[in-house]
């Protein structure tokens, strides 16, 4: 790396993107110098243009081509280049940078994450769906290009911070807050609205991951992400409910030691770790953890009956092949339908389970996707089946 760290933020208008830009702007003395290369969004021109002006980005890109004119006007006279379309988003990931923050939500982020991996940049990885759908392929691409996958999902970042002896690891323990329905009855969950599902007790996040946290599919996706990122089988990854979200995850070693990373639930800490890796950078404005004030930390096992998504994710990563892609694709369609109030909350995991079960009956289900086109083909099948099963086309 040069002295100045060139950084791109994919998904700059989202929750991760905003936190990343905040870290870039607010580091204290001893922080690296950052220069911002590419910023992207889907349609939120206002947020993207404002961020691009503030950060003096080289280029701002919207996925939706219909937004090109609006973005161009919003950035007139700023010196920021403008582009639009899915291909331009993927190119944004390929623009020469030292670190690329992969903060697009869903498999929509895979193409740009892949181009960032292919250029050999460090990937500050939030876009877990890319890893879930193409973990093995992305790792192989990273091995070839020399790219580093630096997780910023708080659980994986915690593990990354305390994983000093991978060969001595007995278990990875992912903590989970339990989401807004941790203590809710099945009847309450059946009647859940998008507003209630998105009201996460500890984290302020985008709508999709908030619903995933409420079903605990998020923890399931994280389990798959951890299996691929750290090359550990699902049988050695535990999930532990920890309502306060202070311990972000733990690693148990074969000498009986258990190492954990703690912090207040604020994504700027894991993001800063990835942006400054292998050093750390100071975040002077961030509230500090005061354990005496918190007083107690609680732990309990997850309830598989109310949160079947966890078991589905275990089954999918255990089966391997296209199963994680199918689970992810079905979940993305079902979450979008729930947010549009077209299906009930419990239907999300139910339909994801049905699509997965049907897929696992196919003769080729366990064959590993050999290329990215295979990943997209399996994803398309899962989406189409979910739309059919839910009668969403009507
Ligand atoms: P948000 O919904 O807040 O932001 C998503 C970003 O992706 C926005 O910039 C959005 O643009 C952009 N986007 C959406 N669809 C497309 C598309 N089709 N093409 C290009 N860009 C698109 O999500 P989050 O920031 O919460 O989450 C982002 C990722 O990070 C997810 O994978 C999530 O699981 C992961 N993550 C998030 C955490 C968090 O605290 N938020 C914690 C750990 C992981 P626009 O605004 O224009 O729609």
XYZ file of C-alpha atoms and ligand atoms in Angstrom:
442
model
C 0.000 0.000 0.000
C 1.046 3.573 -0.638
C 0.839 6.067 2.246
C -2.557 7.191 1.063
C -5.126 4.398 1.176
C -7.335 4.462 -1.927
C -10.773 3.243 -0.958
C -13.991 2.535 -2.854
C -17.345 2.071 -1.164
C -19.870 -0.119 -2.973
C -23.292 0.563 -1.509
C -22.271 4.032 -0.298
C -25.870 5.140 0.363
C -26.631 2.214 2.678
C -26.130 1.636 6.373
C -22.668 0.067 5.919
C -21.684 2.621 3.282
C -22.593 5.574 5.492
C -20.673 4.102 8.447
C -17.668 3.418 6.200
C -17.656 6.995 4.900
C -17.946 8.227 8.470
C -14.861 6.206 9.458
C -12.998 7.525 6.417
C -13.870 11.111 7.352
C -13.479 10.923 11.109
C -10.316 8.975 11.899
C -8.124 10.559 14.552
C -4.409 11.266 14.599
C -2.602 8.093 13.586
C -5.225 7.151 10.985
C -4.217 6.400 7.433
C -4.848 9.131 4.839
C -7.755 8.003 2.700
C -8.585 9.046 -0.824
C -11.993 7.985 -2.112
C -12.137 6.391 -5.562
C -15.582 4.984 -6.431
C -18.910 5.316 -4.612
C -22.005 3.415 -5.739
C -25.734 3.181 -5.012
C -28.778 1.585 -6.572
C -31.169 4.553 -6.925
C -30.541 6.905 -4.048
C -29.057 9.723 -6.100
C -29.365 12.347 -3.388
C -27.338 10.414 -0.812
C -24.806 9.249 -3.397
C -24.203 12.713 -4.847
C -23.860 14.296 -1.403
C -21.396 11.597 -0.315
C -19.386 11.910 -3.539
C -19.064 15.689 -3.128
C -18.122 15.419 0.547
C -15.555 12.688 -0.036
C -14.292 14.192 -3.338
C -14.743 10.813 -4.973
C -13.303 10.110 -8.420
C -16.522 8.518 -9.677
C -20.125 8.002 -8.547
C -22.164 5.170 -10.037
C -25.875 4.323 -9.847
C -27.109 0.863 -10.811
C -30.415 2.125 -12.191
C -29.726 3.631 -15.611
C -32.864 5.769 -15.362
C -31.101 7.732 -12.585
C -28.124 8.733 -14.742
C -29.406 12.195 -15.721
C -30.364 13.088 -12.166
C -26.960 12.016 -10.834
C -25.172 13.927 -13.601
C -27.055 17.138 -12.714
C -26.516 16.618 -8.990
C -22.764 16.370 -9.539
C -22.415 19.059 -12.214
C -19.315 21.168 -11.626
C -18.007 18.875 -8.871
C -15.351 17.139 -10.970
C -16.811 13.750 -9.972
C -17.218 11.362 -12.913
C -20.671 9.805 -13.298
C -21.789 6.425 -14.643
C -24.850 4.170 -14.504
C -25.884 0.559 -15.013
C -24.963 -2.844 -13.614
C -21.829 -3.076 -15.767
C -20.666 0.300 -14.443
C -21.204 -0.934 -10.857
C -19.016 -3.956 -11.580
C -16.414 -1.636 -13.158
C -16.475 0.507 -10.022
C -15.278 -2.557 -8.120
C -12.453 -2.952 -10.640
C -11.185 0.662 -10.353
C -7.700 0.617 -8.887
C -8.050 0.825 -5.101
C -6.270 -0.534 -2.034
C -9.477 -1.362 -0.176
C -12.968 -1.906 -1.520
C -15.858 -1.867 0.943
C -18.357 -4.460 -0.343
C -21.531 -2.956 1.121
C -24.179 -3.754 -1.511
C -27.030 -5.872 -0.172
C -27.866 -9.283 -1.643
C -26.445 -11.290 -4.524
C -26.677 -8.005 -6.491
C -23.316 -7.247 -4.854
C -21.550 -10.315 -6.208
C -20.382 -8.921 -9.582
C -18.750 -5.813 -8.080
C -17.273 -7.793 -5.182
C -15.809 -10.222 -7.710
C -14.237 -7.444 -9.790
C -12.719 -5.992 -6.620
C -11.314 -9.429 -5.754
C -9.956 -9.833 -9.275
C -8.040 -6.558 -9.113
C -6.295 -7.875 -5.963
C -7.634 -5.210 -3.574
C -8.329 -5.843 0.100
C -12.045 -6.484 0.386
C -13.754 -5.056 3.454
C -16.565 -7.557 3.156
C -20.053 -6.785 4.455
C -21.982 -8.281 1.519
C -22.385 -11.723 3.138
C -24.722 -12.953 0.386
C -21.737 -12.954 -2.042
C -19.809 -15.229 0.282
C -22.830 -17.452 0.932
C -23.477 -17.929 -2.796
C -19.922 -18.068 -4.098
C -17.651 -18.492 -1.089
C -15.410 -21.159 -2.553
C -15.134 -19.433 -5.952
C -14.369 -16.065 -4.348
C -11.703 -17.577 -2.124
C -10.082 -19.214 -5.140
C -10.194 -15.912 -7.069
C -8.636 -14.172 -4.059
C -5.895 -16.793 -3.900
C -5.077 -16.138 -7.559
C -5.160 -12.330 -7.416
C -3.668 -11.915 -3.933
C -6.831 -10.116 -2.717
C -7.509 -10.291 1.003
C -10.995 -10.929 2.326
C -11.332 -8.845 5.492
C -14.739 -9.426 7.083
C -16.606 -6.452 8.511
C -19.702 -8.365 9.544
C -19.178 -7.828 13.276
C -19.157 -11.545 14.162
C -16.642 -12.519 11.491
C -14.572 -9.456 12.199
C -14.464 -10.498 15.867
C -13.305 -13.989 14.911
C -10.759 -12.534 12.485
C -9.382 -10.376 15.297
C -8.834 -13.300 17.699
C -8.005 -16.107 15.261
C -4.276 -16.402 15.743
C -3.929 -20.214 15.504
C -6.438 -21.580 12.972
C -5.021 -25.108 13.285
C -5.806 -25.216 17.021
C -9.413 -24.063 16.751
C -12.011 -26.356 18.274
C -15.067 -24.163 17.701
C -16.141 -20.840 16.334
C -18.963 -19.382 18.406
C -21.129 -16.819 16.625
C -23.109 -14.634 18.975
C -26.608 -13.456 18.042
C -28.752 -10.834 19.726
C -31.872 -12.880 18.962
C -33.377 -9.887 17.125
C -36.673 -8.153 17.886
C -38.560 -11.457 18.354
C -36.132 -13.127 20.738
C -38.837 -13.550 23.382
C -41.897 -13.358 21.115
C -44.423 -16.195 20.833
C -45.055 -17.911 17.497
C -48.475 -16.186 17.402
C -46.834 -12.782 17.812
C -44.313 -13.637 15.105
C -47.087 -14.776 12.743
C -48.656 -11.310 13.047
C -45.365 -9.380 12.726
C -45.353 -6.301 10.485
C -42.295 -5.041 8.560
C -42.060 -2.150 11.066
C -41.833 -4.558 14.013
C -39.426 -6.890 12.211
C -37.116 -3.981 11.324
C -37.036 -2.583 14.870
C -33.801 -4.273 15.905
C -33.026 -3.812 19.614
C -29.263 -3.152 19.221
C -28.308 -2.441 15.610
C -29.532 0.137 13.108
C -29.272 -1.578 9.708
C -30.812 -1.783 6.232
C -34.285 -3.339 5.860
C -33.201 -6.686 4.387
C -30.647 -7.567 7.057
C -33.040 -6.334 9.750
C -35.703 -8.817 8.608
C -32.993 -11.492 8.356
C -32.087 -10.754 11.970
C -35.721 -11.111 12.995
C -36.041 -14.563 11.336
C -32.454 -15.384 12.368
C -31.739 -16.188 8.712
C -29.032 -13.577 9.197
C -27.289 -15.862 11.683
C -27.804 -18.765 9.295
C -26.201 -16.803 6.456
C -23.404 -15.819 8.830
C -22.843 -19.456 9.720
C -22.405 -20.260 6.024
C -20.209 -17.171 5.565
C -18.020 -18.268 8.499
C -17.703 -21.813 7.158
C -16.383 -20.474 3.827
C -14.314 -17.580 5.159
C -12.521 -19.563 7.848
C -12.729 -23.006 6.214
C -14.401 -24.606 9.231
C -17.213 -27.211 8.904
C -20.652 -26.222 10.222
C -20.405 -28.910 12.921
C -17.670 -26.792 14.537
C -19.620 -23.518 14.416
C -21.976 -22.812 17.313
C -24.566 -20.076 17.663
C -25.108 -18.493 21.052
C -27.824 -15.974 21.886
C -26.331 -12.970 23.656
C -28.989 -10.249 23.868
C -26.658 -7.343 24.717
C -24.505 -7.660 21.519
C -21.326 -6.775 23.430
C -19.361 -9.961 22.721
C -19.315 -10.067 18.935
C -18.113 -13.681 18.677
C -15.671 -16.141 20.238
C -13.054 -18.676 19.226
C -12.555 -21.789 21.397
C -9.084 -23.377 21.180
C -8.098 -26.939 21.993
C -6.242 -25.865 25.162
C -9.486 -24.702 26.766
C -8.912 -21.000 26.017
C -11.815 -19.046 24.623
C -10.959 -15.687 23.038
C -13.598 -13.065 22.401
C -13.779 -9.578 20.937
C -15.984 -7.077 22.758
C -17.289 -3.640 21.912
C -20.445 -1.567 21.790
C -22.680 -2.477 18.850
C -21.323 0.064 16.360
C -20.254 -1.038 12.879
C -17.615 1.688 12.705
C -15.279 -0.449 14.845
C -15.157 -3.516 12.553
C -15.161 -1.264 9.470
C -12.189 0.714 10.771
C -10.352 -2.526 11.544
C -10.742 -3.687 7.940
C -9.867 -0.262 6.511
C -6.648 0.004 8.508
C -5.643 -3.684 8.634
C -3.035 -4.909 9.568
C -2.835 -1.893 11.884
C -5.672 -0.321 13.785
C -6.853 3.238 13.573
C -8.164 5.460 16.357
C -11.845 6.429 16.400
C -11.789 9.287 18.927
C -15.486 10.172 18.637
C -16.782 6.672 19.352
C -18.460 5.902 22.699
C -16.328 3.510 24.783
C -17.472 0.222 26.285
C -18.173 0.513 30.013
C -18.772 -2.998 31.352
C -19.526 -1.783 34.881
C -22.349 0.317 33.443
C -23.679 -2.644 31.442
C -23.433 -4.823 34.561
C -24.226 -8.230 33.115
C -23.909 -10.242 29.949
C -26.468 -12.980 29.262
C -26.264 -16.085 27.110
C -28.809 -18.704 26.036
C -29.171 -21.336 23.324
C -31.133 -20.502 20.140
C -34.690 -21.827 19.801
C -34.807 -23.920 16.614
C -38.604 -24.172 16.745
C -39.294 -20.455 16.470
C -36.236 -19.798 14.287
C -36.056 -22.656 11.740
C -33.804 -20.566 9.451
C -30.781 -21.587 11.481
C -31.394 -25.285 10.883
C -32.019 -24.601 7.186
C -28.676 -22.827 6.880
C -26.861 -25.676 8.623
C -28.501 -28.146 6.259
C -27.607 -26.007 3.231
C -23.924 -25.614 4.051
C -23.695 -29.281 5.056
C -25.231 -30.328 1.715
C -22.927 -27.924 -0.129
C -23.201 -27.586 -3.918
C -25.887 -25.086 -4.878
C -27.848 -25.394 -1.613
C -26.597 -22.165 0.036
C -27.359 -20.259 -3.198
C -30.900 -21.618 -3.220
C -31.485 -20.777 0.430
C -30.179 -17.259 -0.129
C -32.154 -16.644 -3.352
C -35.422 -17.925 -1.876
C -34.858 -15.832 1.237
C -34.136 -12.652 -0.771
C -37.407 -13.033 -2.713
C -39.402 -13.884 0.409
C -37.975 -10.986 2.448
C -38.796 -8.533 -0.356
C -42.362 -9.926 -0.487
C -42.693 -9.593 3.288
C -41.469 -5.981 3.166
C -44.146 -5.326 0.523
C -46.707 -6.916 2.927
C -47.487 -9.670 0.405
C -46.635 -12.568 2.725
C -46.532 -13.142 6.475
C -43.389 -13.195 8.564
C -43.333 -16.947 9.245
C -43.764 -17.668 5.532
C -40.239 -16.372 4.867
C -38.432 -19.324 6.434
C -41.218 -21.708 5.493
C -40.918 -21.057 1.754
C -37.107 -20.923 1.892
C -37.223 -24.405 3.461
C -39.622 -25.720 0.808
C -37.546 -24.406 -2.107
C -34.379 -25.794 -0.536
C -35.980 -29.197 0.013
C -37.153 -29.362 -3.590
C -33.704 -28.368 -4.837
C -31.992 -31.024 -2.724
C -34.114 -33.629 -4.532
C -32.369 -32.753 -7.828
C -29.665 -35.200 -8.946
C -27.114 -32.385 -9.409
C -27.908 -30.437 -6.215
C -24.675 -31.348 -4.454
C -22.369 -30.548 -7.384
C -20.229 -27.517 -6.554
C -20.818 -24.615 -8.966
C -17.699 -24.550 -11.125
C -18.074 -20.955 -12.312
C -19.951 -17.772 -11.494
C -22.470 -18.375 -14.314
C -23.518 -21.560 -12.489
C -24.078 -19.520 -9.326
C -26.356 -17.096 -11.164
C -28.244 -19.942 -12.893
C -28.977 -21.643 -9.549
C -29.974 -18.290 -8.034
C -32.399 -17.658 -10.933
C -33.968 -21.099 -10.436
C -34.433 -20.485 -6.687
C -35.992 -17.067 -7.277
C -38.371 -18.351 -9.947
C -39.484 -21.271 -7.752
C -40.064 -18.975 -4.782
C -42.137 -16.585 -6.917
C -44.208 -19.575 -8.122
C -44.686 -21.085 -4.688
C -45.757 -17.745 -3.241
C -47.928 -16.847 -6.245
C -46.092 -13.538 -6.481
C -46.286 -13.273 -10.267
C -50.037 -12.648 -10.048
P -28.764 -1.090 3.004
O -30.062 -1.542 2.453
O -28.748 -0.054 4.061
O -27.825 -0.579 1.806
C -27.669 -1.346 0.643
C -26.793 -0.626 -0.351
O -26.751 -1.403 -1.550
C -27.340 0.732 -0.765
O -26.281 1.585 -1.104
C -28.181 0.396 -2.005
O -28.402 1.521 -2.842
C -27.271 -0.622 -2.654
N -27.991 -1.517 -3.554
C -29.145 -2.174 -3.318
N -29.497 -2.919 -4.374
C -28.548 -2.726 -5.318
C -28.376 -3.187 -6.650
N -29.265 -4.019 -7.235
N -27.281 -2.798 -7.328
C -26.372 -1.955 -6.763
N -26.494 -1.460 -5.500
C -27.577 -1.848 -4.793
O -28.012 -2.419 3.499
P -26.918 -2.555 4.658
O -25.899 -1.481 4.539
O -27.599 -2.760 5.943
O -26.264 -3.949 4.270
C -25.359 -4.087 3.198
C -24.692 -5.444 3.283
O -23.904 -5.487 4.469
C -25.674 -6.620 3.390
O -25.147 -7.722 2.709
C -25.719 -6.920 4.879
O -26.035 -8.258 5.156
C -24.297 -6.580 5.293
N -24.143 -6.196 6.683
C -24.768 -5.078 7.153
C -24.637 -4.684 8.475
C -25.247 -3.419 8.976
O -24.980 -3.042 10.135
N -26.041 -2.718 8.218
C -23.865 -5.506 9.419
C -23.207 -6.631 8.814
C -23.360 -6.955 7.494
P -29.754 2.451 -2.637
O -29.547 3.170 -1.335
O -29.727 3.356 -3.811
O -30.904 1.515 -2.603
